[in-house]
PDB file of C-alpha atoms and ligand atoms in Angstrom:
ATOM      1  CA  MET X1443      22.347  -7.696  -9.878  1.00 46.00           C
ATOM      2  CA  ALA X1444      24.750  -6.883  -7.010  1.00 50.00           C
ATOM      3  CA  ASP X1445      26.240  -3.696  -8.432  1.00 66.00           C
ATOM      4  CA  GLN X1446      23.134  -2.585 -10.358  1.00 82.00           C
ATOM      5  CA  THR X1447      21.342   0.519  -9.146  1.00 91.00           C
ATOM      6  CA  PHE X1448      17.734   1.407  -9.895  1.00 94.00           C
ATOM      7  CA  SER X1449      15.960   4.683  -9.306  1.00 97.00           C
ATOM      8  CA  VAL X1450      12.244   4.327  -8.788  1.00 98.00           C
ATOM      9  CA  VAL X1451       9.699   7.106  -8.381  1.00 98.00           C
ATOM     10  CA  CYS X1452       6.504   6.477  -6.461  1.00 98.00           C
ATOM     11  CA  ILE X1453       3.241   8.176  -7.353  1.00 98.00           C
ATOM     12  CA  CYS X1454       0.767   8.314  -4.493  1.00 98.00           C
ATOM     13  CA  GLY X1455      -2.838   8.239  -5.688  1.00 98.00           C
ATOM     14  CA  SER X1456      -4.252   9.670  -2.459  1.00 98.00           C
ATOM     15  CA  LEU X1457      -4.104  13.354  -1.600  1.00 97.00           C
ATOM     16  CA  ARG X1458      -5.068  13.120   2.053  1.00 97.00           C
ATOM     17  CA  LYS X1459      -2.454  13.758   4.716  1.00 95.00           C
ATOM     18  CA  ALA X1460      -3.112  10.574   6.688  1.00 96.00           C
ATOM     19  CA  SER X1461      -3.164   8.360   3.600  1.00 98.00           C
ATOM     20  CA  TYR X1462      -2.468   4.683   4.210  1.00 98.00           C
ATOM     21  CA  ASN X1463      -1.082   4.427   0.698  1.00 98.00           C
ATOM     22  CA  ARG X1464       1.414   7.188   1.443  1.00 98.00           C
ATOM     23  CA  MET X1465       2.415   5.260   4.612  1.00 98.00           C
ATOM     24  CA  VAL X1466       3.079   2.194   2.479  1.00 98.00           C
ATOM     25  CA  MET X1467       5.052   4.324   0.021  1.00 98.00           C
ATOM     26  CA  ASN X1468       7.144   5.758   2.845  1.00 98.00           C
ATOM     27  CA  ALA X1469       7.926   2.245   4.121  1.00 98.00           C
ATOM     28  CA  LEU X1470       9.325   1.042   0.791  1.00 98.00           C
ATOM     29  CA  PRO X1471      12.972   2.111   1.211  1.00 97.00           C
ATOM     30  CA  GLY X1472      13.232  -0.180   4.255  1.00 97.00           C
ATOM     31  CA  LEU X1473      11.888  -3.138   2.257  1.00 98.00           C
ATOM     32  CA  ALA X1474      13.745  -2.596  -1.026  1.00 98.00           C
ATOM     33  CA  PRO X1475      16.621  -4.698  -2.339  1.00 97.00           C
ATOM     34  CA  ALA X1476      20.166  -3.314  -2.327  1.00 96.00           C
ATOM     35  CA  GLY X1477      20.696  -0.770  -5.086  1.00 95.00           C
ATOM     36  CA  MET X1478      17.060   0.348  -5.405  1.00 97.00           C
ATOM     37  CA  THR X1479      16.406   3.955  -4.430  1.00 97.00           C
ATOM     38  CA  LEU X1480      12.820   5.138  -4.039  1.00 98.00           C
ATOM     39  CA  THR X1481      11.639   8.736  -4.043  1.00 97.00           C
ATOM     40  CA  GLU X1482       8.226  10.327  -4.184  1.00 98.00           C
ATOM     41  CA  ALA X1483       7.331  11.796  -7.560  1.00 98.00           C
ATOM     42  CA  PRO X1484       6.285  15.456  -7.713  1.00 98.00           C
ATOM     43  CA  ARG X1485       2.691  15.634  -6.532  1.00 97.00           C
ATOM     44  CA  PHE X1486      -0.262  16.191  -8.835  1.00 98.00           C
ATOM     45  CA  ALA X1487      -2.533  17.914  -6.310  1.00 97.00           C
ATOM     46  CA  GLU X1488      -2.325  21.260  -8.129  1.00 96.00           C
ATOM     47  CA  PHE X1489      -2.892  19.933 -11.656  1.00 98.00           C
ATOM     48  CA  PRO X1490      -5.851  21.590 -13.395  1.00 98.00           C
ATOM     49  CA  LEU X1491      -8.543  19.259 -14.685  1.00 98.00           C
ATOM     50  CA  TYR X1492      -7.445  18.028 -18.084  1.00 98.00           C
ATOM     51  CA  ASN X1493      -8.907  20.210 -20.780  1.00 98.00           C
ATOM     52  CA  ALA X1494      -7.629  20.348 -24.360  1.00 98.00           C
ATOM     53  CA  ASP X1495      -8.184  24.117 -24.338  1.00 98.00           C
ATOM     54  CA  VAL X1496      -5.785  24.452 -21.381  1.00 98.00           C
ATOM     55  CA  GLU X1497      -3.341  22.119 -23.123  1.00 98.00           C
ATOM     56  CA  ALA X1498      -3.478  24.343 -26.226  1.00 98.00           C
ATOM     57  CA  ILE X1499      -2.127  27.222 -24.101  1.00 97.00           C
ATOM     58  CA  GLY X1500       0.711  24.980 -22.886  1.00 97.00           C
ATOM     59  CA  ILE X1501       1.342  21.925 -20.713  1.00 98.00           C
ATOM     60  CA  PRO X1502       1.382  23.234 -17.115  1.00 98.00           C
ATOM     61  CA  PRO X1503       4.845  23.276 -15.444  1.00 98.00           C
ATOM     62  CA  SER X1504       3.579  20.971 -12.658  1.00 98.00           C
ATOM     63  CA  VAL X1505       2.694  18.360 -15.301  1.00 98.00           C
ATOM     64  CA  GLN X1506       6.101  18.776 -16.951  1.00 98.00           C
ATOM     65  CA  ARG X1507       7.792  18.181 -13.576  1.00 98.00           C
ATOM     66  CA  LEU X1508       5.958  14.898 -13.026  1.00 98.00           C
ATOM     67  CA  ALA X1509       6.620  13.823 -16.622  1.00 98.00           C
ATOM     68  CA  GLU X1510      10.336  14.559 -16.254  1.00 98.00           C
ATOM     69  CA  ALA X1511      10.540  12.625 -12.969  1.00 98.00           C
ATOM     70  CA  ILE X1512       8.927   9.610 -14.668  1.00 98.00           C
ATOM     71  CA  ARG X1513      11.227   9.948 -17.663  1.00 98.00           C
ATOM     72  CA  ALA X1514      14.340  10.121 -15.486  1.00 97.00           C
ATOM     73  CA  ALA X1515      13.412   7.083 -13.383  1.00 98.00           C
ATOM     74  CA  ASP X1516      14.184   3.444 -14.127  1.00 97.00           C
ATOM     75  CA  GLY X1517      10.731   2.465 -12.893  1.00 98.00           C
ATOM     76  CA  VAL X1518       7.504   3.787 -11.412  1.00 98.00           C
ATOM     77  CA  ILE X1519       5.478   2.431  -8.504  1.00 98.00           C
ATOM     78  CA  PHE X1520       1.869   3.507  -8.042  1.00 98.00           C
ATOM     79  CA  ASN X1521       0.759   3.532  -4.394  1.00 98.00           C
ATOM     80  CA  THR X1522      -2.929   4.165  -4.653  1.00 98.00           C
ATOM     81  CA  PRO X1523      -6.327   3.425  -3.173  1.00 98.00           C
ATOM     82  CA  GLU X1524      -9.357   2.291  -5.138  1.00 97.00           C
ATOM     83  CA  TYR X1525     -12.245   4.729  -5.485  1.00 97.00           C
ATOM     84  CA  ASN X1526     -15.592   3.325  -6.586  1.00 97.00           C
ATOM     85  CA  PHE X1527     -13.968   0.199  -8.035  1.00 96.00           C
ATOM     86  CA  SER X1528     -11.520   2.246 -10.107  1.00 98.00           C
ATOM     87  CA  ILE X1529      -8.609   4.717 -10.323  1.00 98.00           C
ATOM     88  CA  PRO X1530      -9.010   7.776  -8.041  1.00 98.00           C
ATOM     89  CA  GLY X1531     -10.061  10.736 -10.190  1.00 98.00           C
ATOM     90  CA  GLY X1532      -7.065  12.905  -9.271  1.00 98.00           C
ATOM     91  CA  LEU X1533      -4.623  10.178 -10.275  1.00 98.00           C
ATOM     92  CA  LYS X1534      -6.459   9.468 -13.531  1.00 98.00           C
ATOM     93  CA  ASN X1535      -6.378  13.184 -14.317  1.00 98.00           C
ATOM     94  CA  ALA X1536      -2.612  13.193 -13.656  1.00 98.00           C
ATOM     95  CA  ILE X1537      -2.087  10.209 -15.976  1.00 98.00           C
ATOM     96  CA  ASP X1538      -4.208  11.874 -18.653  1.00 98.00           C
ATOM     97  CA  TRP X1539      -2.095  15.049 -18.435  1.00 98.00           C
ATOM     98  CA  VAL X1540       1.228  13.197 -18.480  1.00 98.00           C
ATOM     99  CA  SER X1541       0.049  11.198 -21.494  1.00 98.00           C
ATOM    100  CA  ARG X1542      -0.198  14.456 -23.439  1.00 98.00           C
ATOM    101  CA  VAL X1543       3.461  15.425 -22.966  1.00 98.00           C
ATOM    102  CA  PRO X1544       5.342  14.925 -26.256  1.00 96.00           C
ATOM    103  CA  ASN X1545       7.245  11.630 -26.255  1.00 95.00           C
ATOM    104  CA  GLN X1546       5.097  10.651 -23.275  1.00 98.00           C
ATOM    105  CA  PRO X1547       7.240   9.148 -20.526  1.00 98.00           C
ATOM    106  CA  PHE X1548       5.255   6.012 -19.684  1.00 98.00           C
ATOM    107  CA  ALA X1549       6.214   4.388 -23.004  1.00 98.00           C
ATOM    108  CA  GLY X1550       8.530   1.470 -22.285  1.00 97.00           C
ATOM    109  CA  LYS X1551       8.589   2.306 -18.550  1.00 98.00           C
ATOM    110  CA  PRO X1552       8.525  -0.537 -16.008  1.00 98.00           C
ATOM    111  CA  ILE X1553       5.553  -0.099 -13.655  1.00 98.00           C
ATOM    112  CA  ALA X1554       4.541  -1.803 -10.403  1.00 98.00           C
ATOM    113  CA  ILE X1555       1.274  -1.296  -8.550  1.00 98.00           C
ATOM    114  CA  GLN X1556       0.540  -1.426  -4.830  1.00 98.00           C
ATOM    115  CA  SER X1557      -2.823  -0.602  -3.326  1.00 98.00           C
ATOM    116  CA  ALA X1558      -4.142  -0.332   0.201  1.00 98.00           C
ATOM    117  CA  THR X1559      -7.823   0.041   1.030  1.00 97.00           C
ATOM    118  CA  ASN X1560     -10.065  -0.527   3.957  1.00 94.00           C
ATOM    119  CA  GLY X1561     -12.175  -2.858   1.857  1.00 91.00           C
ATOM    120  CA  PRO X1562     -11.377  -6.575   1.880  1.00 91.00           C
ATOM    121  CA  LEU X1563     -10.116  -6.739  -1.723  1.00 91.00           C
ATOM    122  CA  GLY X1564      -7.396  -4.141  -1.274  1.00 91.00           C
ATOM    123  CA  GLY X1565      -7.894  -2.289  -4.541  1.00 95.00           C
ATOM    124  CA  GLY X1566      -7.956  -5.237  -6.922  1.00 94.00           C
ATOM    125  CA  ARG X1567     -10.588  -3.716  -9.178  1.00 96.00           C
ATOM    126  CA  MET X1568      -8.698  -0.439  -9.494  1.00 98.00           C
ATOM    127  CA  GLN X1569      -5.596  -2.367 -10.520  1.00 98.00           C
ATOM    128  CA  TYR X1570      -7.331  -3.755 -13.613  1.00 97.00           C
ATOM    129  CA  ASP X1571      -8.141  -0.241 -14.758  1.00 98.00           C
ATOM    130  CA  LEU X1572      -4.668   1.098 -14.002  1.00 98.00           C
ATOM    131  CA  ARG X1573      -3.126  -1.800 -15.914  1.00 98.00           C
ATOM    132  CA  ARG X1574      -5.356  -1.028 -18.899  1.00 98.00           C
ATOM    133  CA  ALA X1575      -4.330   2.642 -18.910  1.00 98.00           C
ATOM    134  CA  MET X1576      -0.655   1.662 -18.676  1.00 98.00           C
ATOM    135  CA  GLN X1577      -1.135  -0.845 -21.496  1.00 98.00           C
ATOM    136  CA  PHE X1578      -2.483   1.884 -23.742  1.00 98.00           C
ATOM    137  CA  LEU X1579       0.505   4.082 -22.879  1.00 98.00           C
ATOM    138  CA  ASP X1580       2.934   1.274 -23.840  1.00 98.00           C
ATOM    139  CA  ALA X1581       4.292   0.927 -20.309  1.00 98.00           C
ATOM    140  CA  VAL X1582       5.405  -2.524 -19.178  1.00 98.00           C
ATOM    141  CA  THR X1583       3.592  -3.524 -16.003  1.00 98.00           C
ATOM    142  CA  LEU X1584       4.908  -6.129 -13.559  1.00 98.00           C
ATOM    143  CA  GLY X1585       2.494  -9.055 -13.342  1.00 97.00           C
ATOM    144  CA  LYS X1586       3.465 -10.780 -10.102  1.00 96.00           C
ATOM    145  CA  PRO X1587       3.737 -10.625  -7.141  1.00 97.00           C
ATOM    146  CA  GLU X1588       0.638  -8.473  -6.766  1.00 97.00           C
ATOM    147  CA  ILE X1589       0.160  -6.250  -3.715  1.00 97.00           C
ATOM    148  CA  PHE X1590      -3.407  -5.809  -2.477  1.00 97.00           C
ATOM    149  CA  ILE X1591      -3.455  -4.592   1.115  1.00 97.00           C
ATOM    150  CA  GLY X1592      -7.068  -5.151   2.194  1.00 97.00           C
ATOM    151  CA  ASN X1593      -8.431  -4.106   5.603  1.00 96.00           C
ATOM    152  CA  CYS X1594      -5.419  -1.818   5.708  1.00 97.00           C
ATOM    153  CA  SER X1595      -6.270  -0.088   8.977  1.00 96.00           C
ATOM    154  CA  GLN X1596      -5.619  -3.443  10.691  1.00 96.00           C
ATOM    155  CA  LYS X1597      -2.199  -3.823   9.037  1.00 97.00           C
ATOM    156  CA  ILE X1598      -0.824  -0.291   9.211  1.00 98.00           C
ATOM    157  CA  ASP X1599      -0.540   1.734  12.405  1.00 98.00           C
ATOM    158  CA  ALA X1600      -2.245   5.027  11.551  1.00 97.00           C
ATOM    159  CA  LYS X1601      -0.399   6.792  14.388  1.00 97.00           C
ATOM    160  CA  THR X1602       3.161   5.774  13.516  1.00 97.00           C
ATOM    161  CA  GLY X1603       2.668   5.064   9.814  1.00 97.00           C
ATOM    162  CA  GLU X1604       4.356   1.696  10.220  1.00 97.00           C
ATOM    163  CA  ILE X1605       3.225  -1.497   8.516  1.00 98.00           C
ATOM    164  CA  THR X1606       2.590  -3.805  11.452  1.00 98.00           C
ATOM    165  CA  ASP X1607       1.621  -6.912   9.489  1.00 97.00           C
ATOM    166  CA  GLU X1608       4.693  -9.045   8.832  1.00 97.00           C
ATOM    167  CA  GLY X1609       3.085 -10.886   5.904  1.00 97.00           C
ATOM    168  CA  THR X1610       2.375  -7.592   4.158  1.00 97.00           C
ATOM    169  CA  LYS X1611       5.975  -6.453   4.595  1.00 98.00           C
ATOM    170  CA  LYS X1612       7.231  -9.777   3.243  1.00 98.00           C
ATOM    171  CA  PHE X1613       5.020  -9.586   0.125  1.00 98.00           C
ATOM    172  CA  ILE X1614       6.092  -6.015  -0.551  1.00 98.00           C
ATOM    173  CA  GLY X1615       9.760  -6.994  -0.226  1.00 98.00           C
ATOM    174  CA  GLN X1616       9.173  -9.842  -2.675  1.00 98.00           C
ATOM    175  CA  GLN X1617       7.491  -7.515  -5.152  1.00 98.00           C
ATOM    176  CA  LEU X1618      10.313  -4.973  -4.947  1.00 98.00           C
ATOM    177  CA  ALA X1619      12.900  -7.699  -5.539  1.00 98.00           C
ATOM    178  CA  ALA X1620      10.896  -8.939  -8.544  1.00 98.00           C
ATOM    179  CA  PHE X1621      10.552  -5.359  -9.780  1.00 98.00           C
ATOM    180  CA  ALA X1622      14.346  -4.871  -9.677  1.00 97.00           C
ATOM    181  CA  LYS X1623      14.756  -7.933 -11.914  1.00 96.00           C
ATOM    182  CA  PHE X1624      11.926  -6.721 -14.161  1.00 97.00           C
ATOM    183  CA  ILE X1625      13.597  -3.328 -14.566  1.00 97.00           C
ATOM    184  CA  GLU X1626      16.880  -5.055 -15.338  1.00 94.00           C
ATOM    185  CA  ARG X1627      15.138  -6.985 -18.126  1.00 94.00           C
ATOM    186  CA  HIS X1628      13.221  -4.032 -19.542  1.00 91.00           C
ATOM    187  CA  GLY X1629      15.660  -1.124 -18.953  1.00 77.00           C
ATOM    188  CA  GLY X1630      13.307   1.746 -18.164  1.00 56.00           C
ATOM    189  CA  LYS X1631      15.294   4.971 -18.671  1.00 60.00           C
ATOM    190  CA  HIS X1632      14.925   6.730 -22.015  1.00 50.00           C
TER     191      HIS X1632
HETATM  192  C1  FMN B1092     -14.736   8.248  -3.038  1.00 97.26           C
HETATM  193  C2  FMN B1092     -14.281   6.981  -2.374  1.00 97.26           C
HETATM  194  C3  FMN B1092     -14.530   5.778  -2.975  1.00 97.26           C
HETATM  195  C4  FMN B1092     -14.061   4.594  -2.398  1.00 97.26           C
HETATM  196  N1  FMN B1092     -14.260   3.429  -3.053  1.00 97.26           N
HETATM  197  C5  FMN B1092     -13.662   2.307  -2.601  1.00 97.26           C
HETATM  198  C6  FMN B1092     -13.700   1.108  -3.375  1.00 97.26           C
HETATM  199  O1  FMN B1092     -14.253   1.059  -4.449  1.00 97.26           O
HETATM  200  N2  FMN B1092     -13.061   0.019  -2.885  1.00 97.26           N
HETATM  201  C7  FMN B1092     -12.408   0.037  -1.666  1.00 97.26           C
HETATM  202  O2  FMN B1092     -11.847  -0.979  -1.273  1.00 97.26           O
HETATM  203  N3  FMN B1092     -12.353   1.157  -0.912  1.00 97.26           N
HETATM  204  C8  FMN B1092     -12.955   2.288  -1.357  1.00 97.26           C
HETATM  205  N4  FMN B1092     -12.880   3.452  -0.630  1.00 97.26           N
HETATM  206  C9  FMN B1092     -12.205   3.410   0.671  1.00 97.26           C
HETATM  207  C10 FMN B1092     -10.736   3.731   0.515  1.00 97.26           C
HETATM  208  O3  FMN B1092     -10.074   2.643  -0.046  1.00 97.26           O
HETATM  209  C11 FMN B1092     -10.119   4.073   1.861  1.00 97.26           C
HETATM  210  O4  FMN B1092     -10.701   5.289   2.301  1.00 97.26           O
HETATM  211  C12 FMN B1092      -8.615   4.216   1.800  1.00 97.26           C
HETATM  212  O5  FMN B1092      -8.122   4.360   3.112  1.00 97.26           O
HETATM  213  C13 FMN B1092      -8.179   5.412   1.005  1.00 97.26           C
HETATM  214  O6  FMN B1092      -6.790   5.392   0.811  1.00 97.26           O
HETATM  215  P1  FMN B1092      -5.831   6.404   1.576  1.00 97.26           P
HETATM  216  O7  FMN B1092      -5.847   6.003   3.045  1.00 97.26           O
HETATM  217  O8  FMN B1092      -4.487   6.175   0.967  1.00 97.26           O
HETATM  218  O9  FMN B1092      -6.339   7.793   1.385  1.00 97.26           O
HETATM  219  C14 FMN B1092     -13.361   4.629  -1.164  1.00 97.26           C
HETATM  220  C15 FMN B1092     -13.115   5.880  -0.550  1.00 97.26           C
HETATM  221  C16 FMN B1092     -13.566   7.032  -1.149  1.00 97.26           C
HETATM  222  C17 FMN B1092     -13.246   8.362  -0.504  1.00 97.26           C
END
């Protein structure tokens, strides 16, 4: 894998400025294996609510931009909290929009999921739902290692944005290394 390079886009499921999940996302380049570049995907904050009548007028440019970023990447990482045991509404709306782009870009795309929450389970229930949505869209989702950062305010310094828990950093590094191999096997760009 030494001279392989992988471009990964990260989609943050939280819109708030002080998001723990965005802090995790921002820490990824320092934990990634050689050759893996990570960038934030275009944000979905301005997407309209999905409505087939709006779609009939045309897919909004902001949706096209996210779809193109996914299409151009070798893999996608979701960094997202869990809301009410499931996918945050804004993120689900973004996935629904992107799924409507012709030749939708999640098909065949390697996906990894990381979630941070203040609850003890770290977003585990949301991950089931996100995996199901990705399954329907014919993405290929990394099974293990799984990243559930529970009680995240005790593991991430809200002031500096740094992950302070060494175990968490180690698990994330292991997942990114596994994801690089997974991408190599599945070849995500198309
Ligand atoms: C509407 C809403 C629903 C939530 N539901 C859950 C939940 O089901 N499970 C959980 O662990 N945390 C839940 N939380 C707490 C979030 O995980 C916590 O606020 C987290 O810090 C949000 O992620 P962020 O810091 O990236 O914005 C919920 C928060 C909100 C605002």
